[in-house]
Short mmCIF file of C-alpha atoms and ligand atoms in Angstrom, two decimals:
data_model
loop_
_atom_site.label_atom_id
_atom_site.label_comp_id
_atom_site.label_asym_id
_atom_site.label_seq_id
_atom_site.Cartn_x
_atom_site.Cartn_y
_atom_site.Cartn_z
CA MET A 4 26.74 48.24 -20.73
CA ARG A 5 29.85 49.92 -19.41
CA ILE A 6 29.95 47.58 -16.42
CA LEU A 7 29.68 44.56 -18.68
CA GLY A 8 32.57 45.90 -20.75
CA LYS A 9 34.67 46.32 -17.63
CA ILE A 10 33.99 42.81 -16.43
CA TRP A 11 34.91 41.49 -19.85
CA ARG A 12 38.24 43.28 -19.75
CA LEU A 13 38.94 42.12 -16.18
CA ARG A 14 38.12 38.56 -17.15
CA ARG A 15 40.68 38.65 -19.96
CA LYS A 16 43.26 40.15 -17.65
CA PHE A 17 42.88 37.51 -14.94
CA THR A 18 42.37 34.38 -16.95
CA THR A 19 45.99 33.61 -17.32
CA ALA A 20 47.04 29.95 -17.29
CA PRO A 21 47.43 29.33 -13.49
CA VAL A 22 44.15 31.06 -12.71
CA LYS A 23 42.46 28.99 -15.37
CA SER A 24 43.61 25.75 -13.81
CA ILE A 25 42.52 26.90 -10.35
CA ILE A 26 39.07 27.68 -11.70
CA LEU A 27 38.97 24.33 -13.44
CA ALA A 28 40.07 22.48 -10.30
CA THR A 29 37.48 24.28 -8.16
CA PHE A 30 34.82 23.49 -10.71
CA LEU A 31 35.79 19.82 -10.75
CA LEU A 32 35.80 19.69 -6.95
CA ILE A 33 32.31 21.14 -6.84
CA VAL A 34 31.13 18.59 -9.41
CA ILE A 35 32.66 15.78 -7.38
CA ILE A 36 31.15 16.96 -4.11
CA CYS A 37 27.74 17.38 -5.72
CA SER A 38 27.88 13.96 -7.39
CA SER A 39 28.88 12.35 -4.16
CA TYR A 40 26.03 14.14 -2.37
CA MET A 41 23.61 12.99 -5.06
CA GLY A 42 24.80 9.43 -4.58
CA ILE A 43 26.21 9.03 -8.07
CA PHE A 44 29.37 7.26 -6.84
CA THR A 45 27.30 4.96 -4.69
CA HIS A 46 25.47 3.86 -7.82
CA PHE A 47 28.83 2.76 -9.30
CA GLN A 48 29.41 0.46 -6.35
CA GLU A 49 26.04 -1.22 -6.48
CA LYS A 50 25.75 -4.91 -7.21
CA ASP A 51 23.79 -6.15 -10.15
CA TYR A 52 20.26 -7.07 -9.13
CA TYR A 53 19.79 -9.53 -11.99
CA THR A 54 22.93 -11.61 -11.48
CA GLU A 55 24.02 -11.15 -7.88
CA PHE A 56 20.85 -10.91 -5.84
CA SER A 57 20.49 -12.73 -2.57
CA TYR A 58 18.83 -11.59 0.63
CA PRO A 59 18.84 -13.25 4.06
CA LEU A 60 17.73 -15.78 5.04
CA ASP A 61 19.31 -17.72 2.22
CA VAL A 62 17.07 -20.74 2.43
CA ASP A 63 14.13 -22.01 0.42
CA LEU A 64 11.19 -20.39 2.18
CA GLN A 65 8.47 -22.32 0.47
CA PRO A 66 8.58 -25.53 2.56
CA LEU A 67 8.88 -23.49 5.76
CA VAL A 68 5.89 -21.38 4.81
CA LYS A 69 3.90 -24.46 3.85
CA ASP A 70 4.55 -25.95 7.29
CA MET A 71 3.47 -22.80 9.05
CA VAL A 72 0.29 -22.47 6.99
CA VAL A 73 -0.84 -25.91 8.14
CA GLY A 74 0.30 -25.28 11.71
CA LYS A 75 3.40 -27.50 11.79
CA VAL A 76 6.55 -26.38 13.54
CA PRO A 77 9.01 -25.48 10.76
CA SER A 78 12.51 -26.94 10.67
CA ILE A 79 14.23 -23.55 10.94
CA LYS A 80 13.60 -20.94 13.60
CA PRO A 81 12.13 -17.64 12.39
CA ILE A 82 14.41 -14.59 12.34
CA ASN A 83 11.56 -12.11 12.83
CA MET A 84 8.68 -12.58 15.19
CA PHE A 85 6.10 -9.88 14.98
CA ASN A 86 5.10 -10.23 18.61
CA TYR A 87 2.57 -7.53 19.16
CA THR A 88 0.35 -7.01 22.09
CA TYR A 89 -2.91 -5.69 20.74
CA LEU A 90 -4.52 -3.01 22.88
CA LYS A 91 -7.59 -3.15 20.68
CA LEU A 92 -8.39 -6.34 18.90
CA CYS A 93 -11.82 -6.10 17.21
CA GLU A 94 -12.29 -9.75 18.02
CA ASN A 95 -15.61 -10.48 16.38
CA LYS A 96 -15.07 -8.42 13.30
CA CYS A 97 -14.96 -11.34 10.92
CA SER A 98 -17.52 -13.71 12.40
CA ASN A 99 -19.69 -13.49 9.27
CA LYS A 100 -17.03 -14.76 6.86
CA PRO A 101 -16.52 -11.57 4.92
CA LYS A 102 -15.41 -11.57 1.31
CA LEU A 103 -13.39 -8.39 1.54
CA LEU A 104 -11.56 -6.79 4.43
CA PHE A 105 -10.20 -3.25 4.40
CA VAL A 106 -7.16 -2.74 6.60
CA VAL A 107 -6.55 0.99 6.73
CA LYS A 108 -3.27 2.28 8.12
CA SER A 109 -4.21 5.41 9.98
CA ALA A 110 -2.44 8.03 12.07
CA LEU A 111 -3.58 8.40 15.68
CA THR A 112 -5.07 11.86 15.28
CA HIS A 113 -6.80 11.33 11.94
CA PHE A 114 -10.29 11.07 13.45
CA GLU A 115 -11.88 13.03 10.62
CA GLN A 116 -10.31 10.94 7.89
CA ARG A 117 -11.48 7.75 9.54
CA GLN A 118 -15.00 9.12 9.82
CA ALA A 119 -15.04 10.02 6.14
CA ILE A 120 -13.82 6.53 5.21
CA ARG A 121 -16.57 4.92 7.32
CA GLN A 122 -19.13 6.96 5.45
CA THR A 123 -17.69 6.33 2.00
CA TRP A 124 -15.58 3.48 0.69
CA GLY A 125 -15.17 1.79 4.07
CA ASN A 126 -18.92 1.35 4.49
CA GLN A 127 -19.39 -2.26 5.58
CA ARG A 128 -22.93 -2.32 4.22
CA ARG A 129 -22.16 -0.96 0.82
CA PHE A 130 -23.49 -4.06 -0.92
CA SER A 131 -26.20 -6.43 0.22
CA ASP A 132 -24.52 -9.46 -1.34
CA VAL A 133 -20.87 -8.88 -0.46
CA GLU A 134 -19.79 -8.98 3.16
CA ILE A 135 -17.26 -6.22 3.68
CA ARG A 136 -15.34 -5.45 6.86
CA ARG A 137 -13.13 -2.55 7.80
CA VAL A 138 -10.52 -1.94 10.47
CA PHE A 139 -8.13 0.93 11.09
CA LEU A 140 -4.60 0.08 12.12
CA LEU A 141 -2.98 2.21 14.78
CA GLY A 142 0.17 2.09 16.84
CA THR A 143 0.46 3.83 20.19
CA GLY A 144 1.29 7.40 21.12
CA PHE A 145 2.17 9.33 24.25
CA ASP A 146 -0.83 11.62 24.64
CA PRO A 147 -3.46 10.20 27.04
CA ASP A 148 -6.12 12.61 25.75
CA ILE A 149 -5.77 11.30 22.25
CA GLN A 150 -5.87 7.74 23.53
CA ARG A 151 -9.11 8.49 25.41
CA GLN A 152 -10.63 9.78 22.19
CA ILE A 153 -9.52 6.65 20.37
CA ASP A 154 -11.07 4.51 23.11
CA LEU A 155 -14.37 6.32 22.62
CA GLU A 156 -14.13 6.01 18.87
CA ASP A 157 -13.59 2.28 19.17
CA LYS A 158 -16.56 1.90 21.53
CA MET A 159 -18.69 3.67 18.96
CA TYR A 160 -17.55 1.94 15.79
CA SER A 161 -15.66 -1.22 16.85
CA ASP A 162 -13.17 -0.88 14.03
CA ILE A 163 -9.85 0.00 15.65
CA VAL A 164 -6.97 -2.45 15.78
CA GLN A 165 -4.23 -1.00 17.91
CA ALA A 166 -0.88 -2.61 18.66
CA ASP A 167 1.88 -1.67 21.09
CA PHE A 168 4.54 -0.11 18.85
CA VAL A 169 5.29 3.60 18.60
CA ASP A 170 3.17 5.04 15.81
CA ASP A 171 5.90 6.66 13.75
CA TYR A 172 6.67 6.49 10.04
CA ARG A 173 9.95 4.76 10.90
CA ASN A 174 7.87 1.85 12.23
CA ASN A 175 5.92 1.52 9.02
CA THR A 176 6.85 -2.10 8.46
CA LEU A 177 5.81 -2.95 12.01
CA LYS A 178 2.47 -1.30 11.36
CA THR A 179 1.87 -3.12 8.13
CA MET A 180 2.84 -6.46 9.63
CA SER A 181 0.54 -5.83 12.60
CA GLY A 182 -2.22 -5.71 9.98
CA PHE A 183 -1.06 -8.92 8.32
CA LYS A 184 -0.88 -10.70 11.65
CA TRP A 185 -4.32 -9.48 12.65
CA ALA A 186 -5.88 -10.49 9.35
CA VAL A 187 -4.28 -13.95 9.48
CA GLU A 188 -5.26 -14.61 13.08
CA HIS A 189 -8.54 -12.79 13.48
CA CYS A 190 -10.06 -12.86 10.03
CA PRO A 191 -9.31 -16.41 8.92
CA SER A 192 -12.19 -16.76 6.50
CA VAL A 193 -11.80 -13.58 4.49
CA GLN A 194 -11.05 -14.04 0.79
CA PHE A 195 -9.38 -10.75 -0.02
CA VAL A 196 -7.68 -8.10 2.07
CA ALA A 197 -7.21 -4.58 0.75
CA PHE A 198 -4.54 -2.54 2.53
CA SER A 199 -4.77 1.20 2.27
CA ASP A 200 -3.62 4.45 3.79
CA ASP A 201 -6.15 6.85 5.30
CA ASP A 202 -5.57 9.51 2.61
CA MET A 203 -6.84 7.42 -0.29
CA TYR A 204 -9.93 7.48 -2.42
CA VAL A 205 -11.06 3.91 -3.06
CA SER A 206 -13.83 2.61 -5.27
CA THR A 207 -15.03 -0.55 -3.57
CA LYS A 208 -17.11 -1.37 -6.63
CA ASN A 209 -14.12 -1.18 -8.95
CA LEU A 210 -11.96 -3.06 -6.48
CA LEU A 211 -14.47 -5.91 -6.55
CA ARG A 212 -14.54 -5.77 -10.36
CA PHE A 213 -10.77 -5.96 -10.36
CA ILE A 214 -10.65 -8.89 -7.96
CA ARG A 215 -13.07 -10.78 -10.15
CA ASN A 216 -10.84 -10.50 -13.17
CA PRO A 217 -7.44 -8.98 -12.38
CA SER A 218 -5.72 -9.68 -15.67
CA ASN A 219 -8.42 -8.04 -17.79
CA TYR A 220 -9.37 -5.05 -15.73
CA PRO A 221 -11.16 -2.80 -16.70
CA GLU A 222 -12.49 -4.87 -19.61
CA GLU A 223 -16.01 -6.07 -18.98
CA GLU A 224 -17.03 -9.44 -20.31
CA PRO A 225 -20.76 -9.48 -20.92
CA LEU A 226 -22.51 -12.13 -18.85
CA PRO A 227 -24.34 -14.83 -20.77
CA ARG A 228 -27.94 -13.79 -21.44
CA ILE A 229 -29.59 -16.51 -19.40
CA VAL A 230 -27.49 -15.75 -16.35
CA GLN A 231 -28.28 -12.10 -16.82
CA GLY A 232 -31.99 -12.87 -16.85
CA ILE A 233 -31.83 -14.96 -13.70
CA GLU A 234 -29.57 -12.50 -12.01
CA HIS A 235 -31.92 -9.72 -12.90
CA ARG A 236 -34.93 -11.43 -11.43
CA GLU A 237 -33.06 -12.39 -8.29
CA ARG A 238 -31.75 -8.94 -8.04
CA SER A 239 -35.05 -7.15 -8.26
CA LEU A 240 -36.48 -9.52 -5.69
CA LYS A 241 -33.56 -8.94 -3.38
CA GLN A 242 -33.66 -5.25 -4.02
CA GLU A 243 -37.24 -5.06 -2.85
CA ILE A 244 -36.30 -6.74 0.40
CA VAL A 245 -33.22 -4.65 0.76
CA SER A 246 -34.83 -1.33 0.05
CA ALA A 247 -37.48 -2.26 2.57
CA THR A 248 -34.85 -2.80 5.22
CA LEU A 249 -31.68 -0.88 4.62
CA GLU A 250 -31.45 2.24 2.61
CA GLU A 251 -27.69 2.16 2.34
CA GLU A 252 -27.24 -1.20 0.74
CA GLU A 253 -26.99 -1.81 -2.92
CA GLU A 254 -26.59 -4.97 -4.89
CA GLU A 255 -23.15 -5.62 -6.25
CA ILE A 256 -24.06 -6.51 -9.80
CA HIS A 257 -21.11 -8.75 -10.51
CA ASP A 258 -21.17 -12.49 -10.37
CA PHE A 259 -18.55 -13.71 -7.95
CA SER A 260 -18.83 -17.39 -8.73
CA ASN A 261 -15.78 -17.18 -10.97
CA LEU A 262 -13.60 -15.56 -8.35
CA ASN A 263 -10.37 -17.43 -8.38
CA GLN A 264 -9.99 -18.01 -4.67
CA ASP A 265 -6.96 -20.22 -4.84
CA SER A 266 -4.74 -17.93 -6.77
CA LYS A 267 -2.13 -15.90 -4.98
CA LEU A 268 -3.12 -12.40 -5.86
CA TYR A 269 -0.86 -9.56 -4.74
CA ALA A 270 -1.79 -6.53 -6.80
CA GLY A 271 -1.48 -2.78 -6.99
CA TYR A 272 0.75 -0.28 -8.71
CA VAL A 273 4.00 -2.15 -9.36
CA PHE A 274 7.33 -0.36 -9.57
CA HIS A 275 10.64 -1.44 -11.06
CA SER A 276 12.96 1.15 -9.65
CA PRO A 277 16.41 1.72 -8.12
CA PRO A 278 17.07 2.51 -4.46
CA GLN A 279 17.47 6.16 -3.49
CA ARG A 280 21.16 6.93 -2.94
CA HIS A 281 20.74 10.70 -2.55
CA GLN A 282 21.94 11.16 1.03
CA PRO A 283 19.55 13.78 2.44
CA SER A 284 16.53 11.94 1.08
CA LYS A 285 13.98 10.55 3.50
CA TRP A 286 14.19 7.34 1.48
CA TYR A 287 18.01 7.15 1.41
CA VAL A 288 19.33 3.62 1.59
CA SER A 289 22.98 2.74 2.17
CA LEU A 290 24.85 -0.02 0.36
CA GLU A 291 25.17 -1.89 3.65
CA GLU A 292 21.43 -1.93 4.00
CA TYR A 293 20.73 -2.90 0.40
CA PRO A 294 23.57 -3.29 -2.13
CA TYR A 295 21.71 -3.92 -5.43
CA HIS A 296 21.01 -1.50 -8.23
CA LEU A 297 17.28 -2.27 -8.32
CA TRP A 298 14.54 -3.13 -5.88
CA PRO A 299 12.60 -6.29 -6.53
CA PRO A 300 9.33 -5.39 -8.30
CA TYR A 301 7.29 -3.81 -5.55
CA VAL A 302 3.70 -2.75 -5.03
CA THR A 303 3.50 0.81 -3.69
CA ALA A 304 2.09 0.87 -0.22
CA GLY A 305 -0.79 3.37 -0.64
CA ALA A 306 -3.33 0.76 -1.70
CA TYR A 307 -3.04 -2.88 -2.70
CA VAL A 308 -4.99 -6.09 -2.46
CA VAL A 309 -3.98 -9.63 -1.52
CA SER A 310 -5.89 -12.86 -1.66
CA ARG A 311 -6.06 -15.05 1.43
CA GLU A 312 -3.47 -17.41 0.01
CA ALA A 313 -1.01 -14.61 -0.73
CA LEU A 314 -1.71 -13.06 2.67
CA LEU A 315 -0.68 -16.26 4.44
CA GLU A 316 2.47 -16.77 2.41
CA LEU A 317 3.58 -13.17 2.75
CA TYR A 318 2.89 -13.25 6.47
CA TYR A 319 4.77 -16.46 7.20
CA GLY A 320 7.46 -15.57 4.67
CA SER A 321 8.05 -12.37 6.63
CA PHE A 322 9.29 -14.48 9.55
CA TYR A 323 12.25 -15.58 7.45
CA THR A 324 13.09 -12.39 5.56
CA LYS A 325 15.51 -9.90 7.03
CA TYR A 326 13.58 -6.91 8.34
CA PHE A 327 13.49 -3.83 6.15
CA ARG A 328 12.11 -0.51 7.39
CA PHE A 329 10.13 0.42 4.23
CA ASP A 330 7.02 -1.73 4.28
CA ASP A 331 6.52 -1.94 0.53
CA ILE A 332 10.15 -2.97 0.00
CA PHE A 333 9.96 -5.49 2.82
CA LEU A 334 6.87 -7.08 1.29
CA SER A 335 8.53 -7.13 -2.14
CA LEU A 336 11.53 -8.98 -0.68
CA VAL A 337 9.21 -11.46 0.98
CA SER A 338 7.14 -11.92 -2.18
CA LEU A 339 10.27 -12.57 -4.20
CA LYS A 340 11.39 -15.20 -1.72
CA VAL A 341 8.05 -16.97 -1.53
CA ASN A 342 7.68 -16.68 -5.30
CA ILE A 343 4.58 -14.52 -5.61
CA GLU A 344 4.72 -12.21 -8.58
CA PRO A 345 3.07 -8.83 -7.94
CA VAL A 346 0.33 -7.96 -10.42
CA HIS A 347 0.48 -4.45 -11.82
CA CYS A 348 -2.66 -2.42 -12.34
CA PRO A 349 -2.33 1.26 -13.23
CA GLU A 350 -5.77 2.03 -11.80
CA PHE A 351 -4.24 2.03 -8.31
CA TYR A 352 -2.90 5.60 -8.46
CA PHE A 353 -0.06 6.25 -6.06
CA TRP A 354 -0.33 9.93 -6.93
CA LYS A 355 -3.52 11.99 -6.99
CA LYS A 356 -5.23 11.41 -10.28
CA SER A 357 -6.76 14.72 -11.27
CA TYR A 358 -10.46 14.49 -10.76
CA SER A 359 -13.19 14.40 -13.32
CA LYS A 360 -16.48 12.60 -13.08
CA ASP A 361 -15.85 10.41 -16.07
CA GLY A 362 -12.09 10.17 -15.62
CA TYR A 363 -12.67 8.25 -12.39
CA ARG A 364 -14.85 5.61 -14.04
CA ASN A 365 -12.26 2.84 -13.63
CA VAL A 366 -10.15 4.23 -10.82
CA ILE A 367 -9.68 1.64 -8.08
CA ALA A 368 -7.71 3.87 -5.73
CA SER A 369 -6.13 7.28 -5.79
CA HIS A 370 -3.77 8.93 -3.38
CA GLY A 371 -4.26 12.53 -2.21
CA TYR A 372 -7.57 12.43 -0.36
CA GLY A 373 -6.45 13.50 3.10
CA ASN A 374 -9.20 16.11 3.07
CA PRO A 375 -12.33 14.35 4.40
CA ASN A 376 -14.79 16.66 2.66
CA GLU A 377 -13.12 16.26 -0.68
CA LEU A 378 -13.20 12.51 -0.24
CA ARG A 379 -16.92 12.62 0.55
CA ASN A 380 -17.69 14.83 -2.44
CA VAL A 381 -15.72 12.76 -4.91
CA TRP A 382 -16.96 9.46 -3.57
CA ASN A 383 -20.61 10.55 -3.52
CA GLU A 384 -20.43 11.76 -7.08
CA GLN A 385 -18.75 8.54 -8.20
CA LYS A 386 -21.30 6.47 -6.32
CA SER A 387 -24.16 8.27 -8.06
CA ALA A 388 -22.44 7.71 -11.37
CA GLY A 389 -22.18 4.00 -10.56
CA HIS A 390 -18.41 3.92 -10.29
CA ALA A 391 -17.82 3.59 -6.57
C1 NAG B 418 8.33 -13.45 20.53
O1 NAG B 418 7.69 -14.49 21.20
C2 NAG B 418 8.43 -15.67 21.26
C3 NAG B 418 7.59 -16.74 21.87
O2 NAG B 418 6.67 -16.22 22.75
C4 NAG B 418 9.73 -15.43 22.02
O3 NAG B 418 10.49 -16.59 22.03
C5 NAG B 418 10.50 -14.32 21.34
O4 NAG B 418 11.65 -14.00 22.07
C6 NAG B 418 9.64 -13.10 21.17
N1 NAG B 418 10.35 -12.13 20.39
C7 NAG B 418 10.38 -10.83 20.67
C8 NAG B 418 11.12 -9.98 19.75
O5 NAG B 418 9.82 -10.38 21.65
C1 NAG B 419 9.35 2.78 16.66
O1 NAG B 419 9.93 4.03 16.35
C2 NAG B 419 10.53 4.72 17.40
C3 NAG B 419 11.11 5.98 16.85
O2 NAG B 419 10.11 6.92 16.70
C4 NAG B 419 11.56 3.88 18.13
O3 NAG B 419 12.05 4.56 19.22
C5 NAG B 419 10.95 2.56 18.53
O4 NAG B 419 11.89 1.76 19.15
C6 NAG B 419 10.36 1.88 17.33
N1 NAG B 419 9.88 0.54 17.63
C7 NAG B 419 8.84 0.21 18.38
C8 NAG B 419 8.63 -1.26 18.56
O5 NAG B 419 8.07 0.98 18.85
#
């Protein structure tokens, strides 16, 4: 108490007018430095996204994209060519006209995660009536031992697509576009492509439910009775055959005849958010790089799904959209320019949704499953419960 009293008296003694203004000035300086560091002044200089937005190339992309889709030479030369050399190509992956393709962005050394994905949501034989394919996307590294292991892994599972860019988070857009290119060129008959990271939980069953009816997910419309009856009979017949042959397979109970194949679906967790102007941030973006106060609506990169039509337009649109190093932002810029509106679904969790058996009933994807055993446990429980 006596010390406090002393400080109090000292304070009164020293806080004469000049000292006060020095303290005030120092305080203001600190505030200014901090605000500048936090990027607050940068925010004042941003352009208005709603009224001033434009992004190179400033041309109508739609006719160019249309030409490229049908194989014509477009009237304007592309500004990006994603010229990869693929070291591993998985050439015959899609010979059976799959309905759904998983393209999983994976880090070179994540052998365990890939194995867990093969055994869980990436299982190509999950359903007897839905052809599913899976590939892992890799760049290249510098360690020959790791490469030898990857070579072996690919011999064993034939599911590695590897292109010749340095596998580094700064090359994220290159990695994602290597997946787009591969899917366009080597999986031409697939209807839907789901892109995912290798630390995600995915429910293939719910993903298929979502694809069937994106705007109403997770509402279930009951099937008409007659169809149900027929389906049921067909199903039990098929199931007998299936259980006689393959233990793993299960019938996907949903009718896919009403899949809207022509629509341009680009769906996941959609954000409407401003660029990060906080300088030390990993996601810092300068005004030179992107001057507007908001990003276009973007689908977070952890897990999302595109229909074939959207895949083609995003891929060819990417040739005419100035490169951006964040893949989700780059795709959002392309989608804006080719006029595809991203569809938001909150069941694609970009964070880790805390687990409970029933709480995961409608989850399509959740981040935070970098631990292979945890992924197996959660997925197995959800599969038994009929939700994966
Ligand atoms: C990509 O390939 C095209 C045609 O082969 C070539 O003209 C172009 O320069 C290449 N671009 C890059 C970045 O290598
Ligand atoms: C990928 O990232 C590295 C930095 O880690 C960079 O040196 C390289 O030029 C990038 N691009 C390619 C095509 O690998």
